[in-house]
Amino acid sequence: MPRLPAHRALLACTMIAAGAAHASAQNLTIGIGGSPTSLDPHFYNASPNISLTQHMFDRLVETDAQARLRPMLAESWRAVEPTVWEFRLRAGVKWHDGRDLSADDVAFTIERVPTVRNSPGSFAGLIRAITRVEVVDPLTIRFHTVAPHPLLPVELASIQVISRHAGTGAETEQYNAGTAAIGTGPYRLVSYRSGDRTEFARNDAYWGGAQPWARVSYRFVANDASRTAALLAGDVDVIDQVPSTDLARLRREPRVSLFEIQGLRLIYMIPDYSRTENPLWVTDNNGQALPRNPFQDVRVRRAMSVAIDRAALAERVMEGTARPTGQWLPPGSFGYNPDVPVPAYDPDGARRLLAEAGFPQGFRITASCPNDRYPNDARTCQAVAQMWTRIGVRTEVQALPWATYSARTSRQEFNMRMGGWGSVTGEASYMLVNIFGTYDRERRRGASNSSRFSNAALDTLTEQAAATLDDERREAMLRDAVRMVTVEHQAMIPLFQLVNFWATRRGLTYEARMDERTTAMSVRPAN
């Protein structure tokens, strides 16, 4: 960004000072780059929604900044039998309206999760193992599973608990209106304007202790330059998704502090598997519709993968804020497969694969992506499109606002699209179940599988791993599953893993999180 003129620089300094006074009055303003779509904590399993709603709603257990499990509403949990998990709730936890939290509220939560209507990405996959919920007493609840399920506590860390008395009969509209948005969390809802901002007030009776911020304004600022400008002007105190183009400048800025951590989110491209014939957004070079979907052929998918120069994406497009990858977890994570390398850039090999698949002259496609969800999402899509065009797959880009894009994705309206998945459980099965598990609403599998990829052998291996108590054996199975997805079937085309950045005005600290969630609870005065 250009240097500010002297009179504007003076104004910016004045506004920073005003921002400091604003924060010293215990008010906090956060500018986010991803658009939340609802206050319903079970509507959409997407990071912006979860970040927003967890200000109001707690979980039985939570994950800390390094994705490690911690007690929350449940003070303890244990497997009382191989297929029975027991959770003991904290005593004295109150809902925002003063009523007591009980095990019955937790049972109601589990009942509701798979019933939410029109969800573009359900949480149902996280409770798929639960066959029966048993309320033992007001502070004790048991979850019965059909087979041993060691990951249940980790999976429940993503399920926000709602009350039966406020949630009975409530649909997503009632949560968005605020009438059902009554939680046990550290903040109470003041107002919600979709696509703009949410205002919170501190819950002084919070069981975990009152937060330092009396009021929180949580604002959606889609434009990268505008988020940085808002921080420098003192209009906001914290921003996430720090633009890569501004990082060098902000590192030199004495009024700003930066915080970063290796994230758990993969950015990838994935084709549509729901159509074998008459694919959408795919034609021959003359613009005539193709009779068959070329992406049903693994050779075409491999060609599209090796046509991408991931190092160039990470260095030039992402400007060092991402790391090339051939799988979905960073090294050291549970299930990371060291034998799955970053695919080598090989455009000549890509052309040979296309010819073998019957497309020596290539074809035309439209690649779809969001333009306000992930850092540099539209720029990344444009760069990938240029690489594909060079091997003969002439690619146009369709970039859309997240609210529109996510809804259309869930309806399989794109043929090749960009995806982003954060494995907040810190292990491989989260993506296996939700993204690559065969879509099955009744079995609560493939809840976010909008591509409709399906492989029975992979489903079986995933289920076997989930029921394996021995960590070493379970990780070996997960590594095999990673290889199946990324090497044998090339079910998706991994691009890179994000490094998460936040910037705050000087005088604040931010606890950088691997799960990329942006919350007021992670912000503290530096002193």
Short mmCIF file of C-alpha atoms in Angstrom, two decimals:
data_model
loop_
_atom_site.label_atom_id
_atom_site.label_comp_id
_atom_site.label_asym_id
_atom_site.label_seq_id
_atom_site.Cartn_x
_atom_site.Cartn_y
_atom_site.Cartn_z
CA MET A 1 0.00 0.00 0.00
CA PRO A 2 1.29 3.58 -0.68
CA ARG A 3 2.65 5.73 2.13
CA LEU A 4 0.01 7.97 3.72
CA PRO A 5 0.29 11.73 3.14
CA ALA A 6 1.39 13.67 6.21
CA HIS A 7 -2.06 15.00 7.08
CA ARG A 8 -3.61 11.52 6.75
CA ALA A 9 -0.80 9.96 8.77
CA LEU A 10 -1.49 12.46 11.56
CA LEU A 11 -5.18 11.60 11.40
CA ALA A 12 -4.37 7.87 11.52
CA CYS A 13 -2.20 8.37 14.62
CA THR A 14 -5.01 10.33 16.26
CA MET A 15 -7.45 7.57 15.50
CA ILE A 16 -5.04 4.93 16.84
CA ALA A 17 -4.96 6.89 20.05
CA ALA A 18 -8.73 6.99 20.02
CA GLY A 19 -8.75 3.25 19.46
CA ALA A 20 -6.47 2.79 22.47
CA ALA A 21 -8.82 4.83 24.61
CA HIS A 22 -11.71 2.82 23.19
CA ALA A 23 -10.07 -0.47 24.20
CA SER A 24 -9.05 0.85 27.58
CA ALA A 25 -12.76 1.37 28.20
CA GLN A 26 -13.00 -2.44 27.88
CA ASN A 27 -14.54 -2.40 24.43
CA LEU A 28 -13.07 -4.49 21.61
CA THR A 29 -13.67 -4.35 17.86
CA ILE A 30 -12.63 -7.27 15.64
CA GLY A 31 -12.48 -7.19 11.84
CA ILE A 32 -12.80 -10.61 10.19
CA GLY A 33 -12.23 -11.64 6.59
CA GLY A 34 -14.61 -14.62 6.45
CA SER A 35 -18.36 -14.05 6.41
CA PRO A 36 -20.47 -15.88 9.05
CA THR A 37 -23.82 -16.95 7.66
CA SER A 38 -25.85 -17.65 10.81
CA LEU A 39 -26.08 -17.46 14.60
CA ASP A 40 -27.41 -21.02 14.67
CA PRO A 41 -24.49 -23.01 16.15
CA HIS A 42 -25.52 -26.15 14.26
CA PHE A 43 -26.31 -24.61 10.87
CA TYR A 44 -22.95 -24.69 9.09
CA ASN A 45 -19.70 -26.43 9.99
CA ALA A 46 -17.52 -23.56 8.76
CA SER A 47 -14.88 -21.64 10.68
CA PRO A 48 -16.47 -18.14 10.44
CA ASN A 49 -19.76 -19.46 11.82
CA ILE A 50 -18.07 -21.41 14.61
CA SER A 51 -15.85 -18.48 15.57
CA LEU A 52 -18.89 -16.24 15.86
CA THR A 53 -21.23 -18.54 17.75
CA GLN A 54 -18.70 -19.82 20.29
CA HIS A 55 -18.82 -16.39 21.89
CA MET A 56 -22.27 -17.42 23.11
CA PHE A 57 -22.24 -21.22 23.24
CA ASP A 58 -19.84 -23.57 25.02
CA ARG A 59 -18.90 -27.19 24.26
CA LEU A 60 -18.57 -30.19 26.54
CA VAL A 61 -14.84 -30.13 25.83
CA GLU A 62 -12.74 -27.66 23.90
CA THR A 63 -9.47 -27.61 22.00
CA ASP A 64 -6.82 -25.08 22.90
CA ALA A 65 -4.70 -23.05 20.49
CA GLN A 66 -2.55 -26.11 19.70
CA ALA A 67 -5.62 -28.34 19.12
CA ARG A 68 -5.19 -30.14 22.47
CA LEU A 69 -8.27 -31.30 24.35
CA ARG A 70 -9.35 -29.38 27.47
CA PRO A 71 -12.36 -29.59 29.85
CA MET A 72 -15.16 -27.10 29.29
CA LEU A 73 -18.79 -27.74 30.31
CA ALA A 74 -17.70 -31.26 31.17
CA GLU A 75 -15.19 -31.32 34.01
CA SER A 76 -14.31 -34.97 33.30
CA TRP A 77 -15.04 -37.84 30.91
CA ARG A 78 -14.17 -41.53 30.69
CA ALA A 79 -15.03 -44.69 28.83
CA VAL A 80 -17.00 -46.71 31.40
CA GLU A 81 -17.32 -49.52 28.87
CA PRO A 82 -15.75 -50.00 25.42
CA THR A 83 -18.90 -48.58 23.82
CA VAL A 84 -20.04 -46.14 26.52
CA TRP A 85 -18.57 -42.70 27.23
CA GLU A 86 -19.59 -40.89 30.42
CA PHE A 87 -19.29 -37.11 30.84
CA ARG A 88 -19.65 -35.29 34.16
CA LEU A 89 -20.88 -31.71 33.86
CA ARG A 90 -19.75 -28.78 35.95
CA ALA A 91 -22.12 -27.76 38.72
CA GLY A 92 -23.51 -24.24 38.80
CA VAL A 93 -23.30 -23.41 35.09
CA LYS A 94 -26.07 -20.99 34.11
CA TRP A 95 -27.70 -20.16 30.81
CA HIS A 96 -27.79 -16.48 29.91
CA ASP A 97 -31.36 -16.31 31.18
CA GLY A 98 -30.35 -17.66 34.61
CA ARG A 99 -31.55 -21.25 34.29
CA ASP A 100 -29.27 -24.16 35.18
CA LEU A 101 -27.44 -26.20 32.55
CA SER A 102 -28.29 -29.89 32.80
CA ALA A 103 -27.51 -33.15 31.06
CA ASP A 104 -30.93 -32.94 29.42
CA ASP A 105 -29.77 -29.89 27.49
CA VAL A 106 -26.82 -31.89 26.17
CA ALA A 107 -29.16 -34.71 25.12
CA PHE A 108 -31.36 -32.17 23.33
CA THR A 109 -28.30 -30.80 21.52
CA ILE A 110 -27.35 -34.23 20.16
CA GLU A 111 -30.95 -34.77 19.04
CA ARG A 112 -31.03 -31.48 17.16
CA VAL A 113 -27.69 -31.54 15.30
CA PRO A 114 -28.73 -33.88 12.45
CA THR A 115 -32.16 -32.26 12.06
CA VAL A 116 -31.12 -28.72 11.10
CA ARG A 117 -32.71 -27.86 7.78
CA ASN A 118 -30.96 -26.44 4.70
CA SER A 119 -27.52 -26.79 6.21
CA PRO A 120 -24.77 -26.33 3.59
CA GLY A 121 -22.41 -28.34 5.81
CA SER A 122 -23.80 -30.37 8.70
CA PHE A 123 -22.17 -31.22 12.03
CA ALA A 124 -23.87 -34.64 11.92
CA GLY A 125 -20.65 -36.46 11.04
CA LEU A 126 -19.24 -35.53 14.44
CA ILE A 127 -21.96 -37.44 16.29
CA ARG A 128 -22.27 -40.33 13.82
CA ALA A 129 -20.95 -42.85 16.36
CA ILE A 130 -23.64 -42.09 18.96
CA THR A 131 -26.51 -44.59 18.91
CA ARG A 132 -28.14 -43.66 22.22
CA VAL A 133 -27.93 -40.85 24.77
CA GLU A 134 -28.53 -41.71 28.42
CA VAL A 135 -29.18 -39.00 31.00
CA VAL A 136 -27.96 -40.56 34.25
CA ASP A 137 -28.65 -37.54 36.47
CA PRO A 138 -28.72 -33.74 36.00
CA LEU A 139 -24.91 -33.59 35.81
CA THR A 140 -24.08 -36.95 34.21
CA ILE A 141 -24.64 -38.06 30.63
CA ARG A 142 -23.59 -41.18 28.76
CA PHE A 143 -23.15 -41.70 25.03
CA HIS A 144 -23.56 -45.24 23.69
CA THR A 145 -21.80 -46.21 20.47
CA VAL A 146 -22.18 -49.27 18.28
CA ALA A 147 -18.42 -49.93 18.46
CA PRO A 148 -15.53 -48.52 20.46
CA HIS A 149 -15.01 -44.91 19.39
CA PRO A 150 -11.91 -43.33 20.95
CA LEU A 151 -12.35 -40.07 19.04
CA LEU A 152 -15.73 -39.13 20.52
CA PRO A 153 -14.41 -36.57 23.05
CA VAL A 154 -12.38 -34.90 20.31
CA GLU A 155 -15.37 -34.79 17.97
CA LEU A 156 -17.66 -33.37 20.65
CA ALA A 157 -15.25 -30.44 20.99
CA SER A 158 -16.89 -29.03 17.84
CA ILE A 159 -20.51 -29.38 19.03
CA GLN A 160 -21.86 -26.29 20.78
CA VAL A 161 -24.40 -27.04 23.49
CA ILE A 162 -27.82 -25.38 23.32
CA SER A 163 -30.69 -25.33 25.81
CA ARG A 164 -33.84 -27.36 25.50
CA HIS A 165 -36.02 -24.59 26.89
CA ALA A 166 -34.84 -22.00 24.33
CA GLY A 167 -34.24 -24.39 21.43
CA THR A 168 -37.37 -26.53 21.39
CA GLY A 169 -39.14 -25.83 18.12
CA ALA A 170 -36.58 -23.19 17.14
CA GLU A 171 -35.28 -23.13 13.60
CA THR A 172 -32.25 -21.28 12.28
CA GLU A 173 -34.38 -18.16 11.82
CA GLN A 174 -35.07 -17.95 15.57
CA TYR A 175 -31.33 -18.09 16.34
CA ASN A 176 -30.62 -15.39 13.78
CA ALA A 177 -33.38 -13.26 15.32
CA GLY A 178 -31.82 -13.73 18.76
CA THR A 179 -34.82 -15.31 20.44
CA ALA A 180 -33.15 -18.73 20.66
CA ALA A 181 -29.55 -17.47 20.93
CA ILE A 182 -29.28 -18.15 24.66
CA GLY A 183 -26.08 -19.92 25.64
CA THR A 184 -23.75 -20.46 28.57
CA GLY A 185 -20.84 -18.69 26.89
CA PRO A 186 -18.72 -15.70 27.91
CA TYR A 187 -20.79 -13.22 25.87
CA ARG A 188 -24.47 -12.46 25.38
CA LEU A 189 -25.98 -11.41 22.07
CA VAL A 190 -26.88 -7.73 21.67
CA SER A 191 -27.56 -7.57 17.93
CA TYR A 192 -26.85 -9.42 14.69
CA ARG A 193 -26.81 -8.03 11.16
CA SER A 194 -26.07 -10.73 8.60
CA GLY A 195 -23.18 -9.84 6.32
CA ASP A 196 -22.20 -6.90 8.49
CA ARG A 197 -21.59 -7.20 12.24
CA THR A 198 -22.57 -8.82 15.51
CA GLU A 199 -22.54 -7.01 18.85
CA PHE A 200 -21.92 -8.84 22.13
CA ALA A 201 -22.02 -7.87 25.79
CA ARG A 202 -19.95 -9.58 28.46
CA ASN A 203 -21.60 -12.32 30.51
CA ASP A 204 -20.50 -11.23 33.98
CA ALA A 205 -21.85 -14.47 35.46
CA TYR A 206 -19.80 -16.68 33.16
CA TRP A 207 -18.74 -19.89 34.92
CA GLY A 208 -15.18 -19.51 33.59
CA GLY A 209 -14.76 -15.96 34.91
CA ALA A 210 -15.65 -12.67 33.30
CA GLN A 211 -13.78 -11.67 30.15
CA PRO A 212 -11.81 -8.39 30.02
CA TRP A 213 -14.03 -6.90 27.31
CA ALA A 214 -17.37 -5.39 28.32
CA ARG A 215 -18.52 -5.05 24.71
CA VAL A 216 -17.35 -6.78 21.55
CA SER A 217 -18.13 -5.64 18.03
CA TYR A 218 -17.48 -8.47 15.57
CA ARG A 219 -17.40 -7.03 12.06
CA PHE A 220 -17.16 -8.62 8.62
CA VAL A 221 -14.67 -6.70 6.44
CA ALA A 222 -14.35 -8.64 3.21
CA ASN A 223 -11.79 -6.49 1.41
CA ASP A 224 -8.19 -7.22 2.40
CA ALA A 225 -6.96 -3.65 2.03
CA SER A 226 -9.93 -2.36 3.98
CA ARG A 227 -9.15 -4.64 6.95
CA THR A 228 -5.58 -3.40 7.13
CA ALA A 229 -6.69 0.22 6.72
CA ALA A 230 -9.29 -0.22 9.47
CA LEU A 231 -6.62 -1.50 11.86
CA LEU A 232 -4.20 1.32 11.06
CA ALA A 233 -6.98 3.90 11.40
CA GLY A 234 -8.05 2.56 14.79
CA ASP A 235 -11.49 1.53 13.56
CA VAL A 236 -10.81 -2.04 14.68
CA ASP A 237 -8.45 -3.46 17.30
CA VAL A 238 -7.83 -6.90 15.75
CA ILE A 239 -7.95 -8.35 12.24
CA ASP A 240 -7.59 -11.89 10.97
CA GLN A 241 -6.60 -13.16 7.52
CA VAL A 242 -3.86 -10.52 7.42
CA PRO A 243 -3.29 -9.81 3.72
CA SER A 244 -0.02 -11.32 2.54
CA THR A 245 0.64 -8.14 0.56
CA ASP A 246 0.65 -6.13 3.81
CA LEU A 247 2.70 -8.44 6.01
CA ALA A 248 6.10 -6.89 5.35
CA ARG A 249 4.73 -3.42 5.95
CA LEU A 250 2.94 -4.40 9.16
CA ARG A 251 6.06 -6.10 10.51
CA ARG A 252 7.75 -2.69 10.36
CA GLU A 253 4.79 -0.83 11.82
CA PRO A 254 5.44 0.02 15.52
CA ARG A 255 1.73 0.54 16.20
CA VAL A 256 0.88 -3.05 15.24
CA SER A 257 1.67 -6.51 16.62
CA LEU A 258 1.55 -9.68 14.49
CA PHE A 259 0.82 -13.21 15.67
CA GLU A 260 1.13 -16.37 13.58
CA ILE A 261 0.96 -20.17 13.76
CA GLN A 262 0.97 -23.10 11.31
CA GLY A 263 -2.67 -23.79 10.59
CA LEU A 264 -4.70 -26.93 10.07
CA ARG A 265 -6.51 -25.71 6.95
CA LEU A 266 -5.92 -27.19 3.53
CA ILE A 267 -6.83 -25.27 0.39
CA TYR A 268 -7.63 -27.63 -2.48
CA MET A 269 -9.44 -28.04 -5.77
CA ILE A 270 -11.98 -30.80 -6.20
CA PRO A 271 -14.19 -31.97 -9.09
CA ASP A 272 -17.83 -32.94 -9.02
CA TYR A 273 -18.43 -36.70 -8.88
CA SER A 274 -22.22 -36.53 -8.85
CA ARG A 275 -22.51 -36.55 -12.66
CA THR A 276 -21.07 -39.24 -14.91
CA GLU A 277 -22.71 -37.75 -18.00
CA ASN A 278 -23.51 -34.21 -19.11
CA PRO A 279 -21.21 -32.42 -16.64
CA LEU A 280 -21.78 -28.77 -15.78
CA TRP A 281 -19.27 -26.10 -16.85
CA VAL A 282 -17.27 -28.48 -19.10
CA THR A 283 -17.13 -28.36 -22.91
CA ASP A 284 -14.86 -29.34 -25.76
CA ASN A 285 -12.64 -26.70 -27.34
CA ASN A 286 -15.47 -25.60 -29.64
CA GLY A 287 -17.82 -24.96 -26.73
CA GLN A 288 -19.88 -28.09 -27.28
CA ALA A 289 -21.01 -30.02 -24.20
CA LEU A 290 -19.03 -33.14 -23.39
CA PRO A 291 -21.10 -36.33 -23.15
CA ARG A 292 -19.06 -37.65 -20.19
CA ASN A 293 -17.48 -36.06 -17.16
CA PRO A 294 -13.70 -36.11 -17.77
CA PHE A 295 -13.01 -35.89 -14.04
CA GLN A 296 -14.41 -39.36 -13.50
CA ASP A 297 -11.08 -40.56 -14.99
CA VAL A 298 -8.27 -40.63 -12.42
CA ARG A 299 -5.73 -39.87 -15.17
CA VAL A 300 -7.39 -36.53 -15.78
CA ARG A 301 -7.39 -35.73 -12.07
CA ARG A 302 -3.69 -36.63 -11.84
CA ALA A 303 -2.96 -34.48 -14.87
CA MET A 304 -4.67 -31.50 -13.23
CA SER A 305 -2.65 -32.10 -10.08
CA VAL A 306 0.83 -32.31 -11.60
CA ALA A 307 0.05 -29.29 -13.81
CA ILE A 308 0.12 -27.10 -10.67
CA ASP A 309 3.32 -25.46 -9.48
CA ARG A 310 2.57 -25.44 -5.75
CA ALA A 311 5.84 -23.78 -4.82
CA ALA A 312 4.97 -20.86 -7.07
CA LEU A 313 1.53 -20.59 -5.49
CA ALA A 314 3.02 -20.52 -1.99
CA GLU A 315 5.81 -18.09 -2.81
CA ARG A 316 4.21 -15.72 -5.32
CA VAL A 317 0.47 -15.79 -4.76
CA MET A 318 0.48 -16.47 -1.02
CA GLU A 319 3.77 -14.59 -0.46
CA GLY A 320 5.09 -17.04 2.10
CA THR A 321 1.85 -17.45 4.06
CA ALA A 322 1.24 -21.02 2.91
CA ARG A 323 3.17 -24.27 2.56
CA PRO A 324 2.83 -26.62 -0.46
CA THR A 325 1.39 -30.02 0.36
CA GLY A 326 0.17 -33.28 -1.10
CA GLN A 327 -2.16 -34.12 1.83
CA TRP A 328 -4.36 -32.37 4.34
CA LEU A 329 -2.41 -32.28 7.61
CA PRO A 330 0.93 -30.67 8.48
CA PRO A 331 3.87 -32.88 9.52
CA GLY A 332 3.59 -34.17 13.07
CA SER A 333 -0.20 -34.43 13.02
CA PHE A 334 -1.91 -37.72 13.83
CA GLY A 335 -2.36 -39.54 10.53
CA TYR A 336 0.11 -37.45 8.51
CA ASN A 337 1.68 -39.80 5.96
CA PRO A 338 5.39 -39.10 5.40
CA ASP A 339 5.31 -41.25 2.25
CA VAL A 340 2.91 -38.87 0.49
CA PRO A 341 5.07 -36.12 -1.04
CA VAL A 342 4.18 -32.76 -2.51
CA PRO A 343 3.31 -33.63 -6.15
CA ALA A 344 6.11 -32.63 -8.52
CA TYR A 345 5.33 -29.94 -11.06
CA ASP A 346 5.25 -31.78 -14.41
CA PRO A 347 3.27 -30.07 -17.22
CA ASP A 348 4.63 -32.44 -19.85
CA GLY A 349 3.52 -35.41 -17.78
CA ALA A 350 0.12 -33.75 -17.40
CA ARG A 351 -0.29 -33.50 -21.18
CA ARG A 352 0.63 -37.18 -21.58
CA LEU A 353 -1.96 -38.19 -18.97
CA LEU A 354 -4.65 -36.15 -20.74
CA ALA A 355 -3.80 -37.83 -24.04
CA GLU A 356 -3.97 -41.28 -22.42
CA ALA A 357 -7.41 -40.41 -21.06
CA GLY A 358 -8.64 -39.48 -24.54
CA PHE A 359 -8.20 -35.71 -24.38
CA PRO A 360 -5.05 -34.98 -26.41
CA GLN A 361 -6.40 -31.52 -27.29
CA GLY A 362 -7.71 -30.86 -23.80
CA PHE A 363 -11.10 -29.26 -23.12
CA ARG A 364 -12.66 -26.22 -21.48
CA ILE A 365 -13.84 -25.80 -17.90
CA THR A 366 -14.97 -23.16 -15.46
CA ALA A 367 -13.30 -23.26 -12.06
CA SER A 368 -15.40 -21.82 -9.25
CA CYS A 369 -14.12 -20.29 -6.03
CA PRO A 370 -15.08 -17.83 -3.30
CA ASN A 371 -13.69 -14.32 -3.35
CA ASP A 372 -14.08 -13.41 0.32
CA ARG A 373 -13.52 -16.58 2.35
CA TYR A 374 -9.85 -17.65 2.32
CA PRO A 375 -6.71 -15.55 2.03
CA ASN A 376 -6.08 -14.80 -1.66
CA ASP A 377 -8.78 -17.27 -2.69
CA ALA A 378 -9.69 -15.67 -6.04
CA ARG A 379 -6.02 -14.91 -6.83
CA THR A 380 -5.11 -18.54 -6.16
CA CYS A 381 -7.93 -19.74 -8.40
CA GLN A 382 -6.76 -17.45 -11.21
CA ALA A 383 -3.19 -18.74 -10.90
CA VAL A 384 -4.33 -22.37 -10.98
CA ALA A 385 -6.51 -21.61 -14.00
CA GLN A 386 -3.49 -20.24 -15.89
CA MET A 387 -1.48 -23.39 -15.11
CA TRP A 388 -4.30 -25.63 -16.33
CA THR A 389 -4.72 -23.56 -19.48
CA ARG A 390 -1.04 -24.14 -20.31
CA ILE A 391 -1.60 -27.93 -20.52
CA GLY A 392 -4.63 -27.55 -22.80
CA VAL A 393 -7.44 -27.40 -20.22
CA ARG A 394 -8.63 -23.89 -20.96
CA THR A 395 -9.98 -22.60 -17.68
CA GLU A 396 -12.18 -19.62 -16.85
CA VAL A 397 -12.71 -18.53 -13.25
CA GLN A 398 -16.01 -17.85 -11.56
CA ALA A 399 -15.41 -16.09 -8.21
CA LEU A 400 -18.42 -15.54 -5.95
CA PRO A 401 -19.21 -14.18 -2.47
CA TRP A 402 -19.04 -16.89 0.18
CA ALA A 403 -22.73 -16.79 1.08
CA THR A 404 -23.68 -17.55 -2.52
CA TYR A 405 -20.78 -19.89 -3.17
CA SER A 406 -21.36 -22.12 -0.14
CA ALA A 407 -25.07 -22.54 -0.90
CA ARG A 408 -24.41 -23.45 -4.53
CA THR A 409 -21.61 -25.82 -3.54
CA SER A 410 -24.00 -27.80 -1.35
CA ARG A 411 -26.30 -28.22 -4.36
CA GLN A 412 -23.50 -29.59 -6.63
CA GLU A 413 -23.76 -26.64 -9.02
CA PHE A 414 -20.03 -26.53 -9.84
CA ASN A 415 -17.85 -29.01 -11.69
CA MET A 416 -14.40 -27.95 -10.49
CA ARG A 417 -14.23 -25.79 -7.38
CA MET A 418 -12.00 -24.59 -4.60
CA GLY A 419 -12.43 -26.03 -1.13
CA GLY A 420 -10.92 -25.30 2.24
CA TRP A 421 -11.00 -27.68 5.19
CA GLY A 422 -9.60 -27.14 8.65
CA SER A 423 -9.03 -30.40 10.52
CA VAL A 424 -9.83 -28.91 13.91
CA THR A 425 -9.58 -32.32 15.60
CA GLY A 426 -5.89 -32.31 14.71
CA GLU A 427 -6.05 -35.77 13.12
CA ALA A 428 -6.86 -37.31 9.75
CA SER A 429 -10.29 -38.87 10.29
CA TYR A 430 -12.14 -35.53 10.47
CA MET A 431 -11.70 -34.95 6.75
CA LEU A 432 -12.07 -38.62 5.88
CA VAL A 433 -15.52 -38.81 7.47
CA ASN A 434 -16.90 -35.42 6.48
CA ILE A 435 -15.39 -34.72 3.05
CA PHE A 436 -14.54 -38.14 1.60
CA GLY A 437 -17.03 -40.38 3.37
CA THR A 438 -19.82 -41.50 1.05
CA TYR A 439 -22.72 -39.10 1.55
CA ASP A 440 -25.26 -40.84 3.74
CA ARG A 441 -27.60 -38.66 5.76
CA GLU A 442 -29.01 -41.58 7.74
CA ARG A 443 -25.55 -42.78 8.80
CA ARG A 444 -24.39 -39.19 9.38
CA ARG A 445 -21.45 -39.66 7.06
CA GLY A 446 -20.12 -37.34 4.36
CA ALA A 447 -21.93 -34.39 5.92
CA SER A 448 -19.73 -31.91 4.00
CA ASN A 449 -19.12 -34.14 0.99
CA SER A 450 -20.46 -31.69 -1.59
CA SER A 451 -18.41 -33.30 -4.37
CA ARG A 452 -20.17 -36.64 -3.73
CA PHE A 453 -16.95 -38.65 -3.91
CA SER A 454 -17.61 -42.27 -2.91
CA ASN A 455 -15.39 -45.27 -2.32
CA ALA A 456 -16.61 -48.26 -0.32
CA ALA A 457 -13.12 -49.49 0.58
CA LEU A 458 -12.19 -46.07 1.94
CA ASP A 459 -15.42 -45.93 3.99
CA THR A 460 -14.63 -49.33 5.50
CA LEU A 461 -11.05 -48.38 6.36
CA THR A 462 -12.20 -45.10 7.93
CA GLU A 463 -14.77 -46.88 10.07
CA GLN A 464 -12.26 -49.50 11.16
CA ALA A 465 -9.78 -46.81 12.16
CA ALA A 466 -12.44 -44.95 14.15
CA ALA A 467 -13.19 -48.11 16.15
CA THR A 468 -9.53 -48.98 16.85
CA LEU A 469 -8.45 -48.16 20.40
CA ASP A 470 -4.74 -48.80 19.85
CA ASP A 471 -3.23 -45.45 18.74
CA GLU A 472 -0.41 -46.98 16.71
CA ARG A 473 -2.72 -49.28 14.74
CA ARG A 474 -5.26 -46.50 14.25
CA GLU A 475 -2.64 -44.09 12.90
CA ALA A 476 -1.35 -46.73 10.48
CA MET A 477 -4.88 -47.14 9.13
CA LEU A 478 -5.31 -43.38 8.78
CA ARG A 479 -2.04 -43.11 6.88
CA ASP A 480 -3.26 -45.78 4.48
CA ALA A 481 -6.48 -43.82 4.02
CA VAL A 482 -4.52 -40.63 3.32
CA ARG A 483 -2.60 -42.48 0.60
CA MET A 484 -5.85 -43.83 -0.90
CA VAL A 485 -7.37 -40.36 -1.14
CA THR A 486 -4.37 -38.42 -2.38
CA VAL A 487 -2.32 -40.93 -4.40
CA GLU A 488 -4.43 -43.90 -5.49
CA HIS A 489 -7.63 -42.02 -6.30
CA GLN A 490 -6.49 -38.38 -6.47
CA ALA A 491 -9.91 -37.62 -5.02
CA MET A 492 -8.92 -33.99 -4.58
CA ILE A 493 -6.05 -31.77 -5.70
CA PRO A 494 -4.27 -30.41 -2.60
CA LEU A 495 -2.66 -26.99 -3.06
CA PHE A 496 -1.26 -25.74 0.24
CA GLN A 497 -1.77 -25.44 3.98
CA LEU A 498 -2.32 -21.97 5.39
CA VAL A 499 -0.21 -20.24 8.00
CA ASN A 500 -2.63 -18.29 10.19
CA PHE A 501 -1.98 -14.61 10.91
CA TRP A 502 -3.63 -12.02 13.14
CA ALA A 503 -2.70 -8.37 13.63
CA THR A 504 -3.61 -6.25 16.64
CA ARG A 505 -3.04 -2.67 17.61
CA ARG A 506 -0.10 -2.32 19.95
CA GLY A 507 -1.05 -3.02 23.55
CA LEU A 508 -3.00 -6.20 22.76
CA THR A 509 -1.93 -9.82 22.41
CA TYR A 510 -3.60 -12.56 20.41
CA GLU A 511 -3.27 -16.27 21.11
CA ALA A 512 -2.73 -17.58 17.59
CA ARG A 513 -4.77 -20.73 16.99
CA MET A 514 -4.08 -23.67 14.69
CA ASP A 515 -7.81 -23.94 14.01
CA GLU A 516 -7.79 -20.30 12.74
CA ARG A 517 -10.76 -19.28 14.86
CA THR A 518 -10.97 -15.60 15.65
CA THR A 519 -12.56 -14.78 18.98
CA ALA A 520 -12.55 -12.07 21.61
CA MET A 521 -11.57 -14.77 24.13
CA SER A 522 -8.14 -15.00 22.47
CA VAL A 523 -7.45 -11.27 22.88
CA ARG A 524 -5.89 -9.87 26.04
CA PRO A 525 -4.36 -6.56 27.09
CA ALA A 526 -0.60 -6.89 26.72
CA ASN A 527 -0.02 -5.82 30.32
#
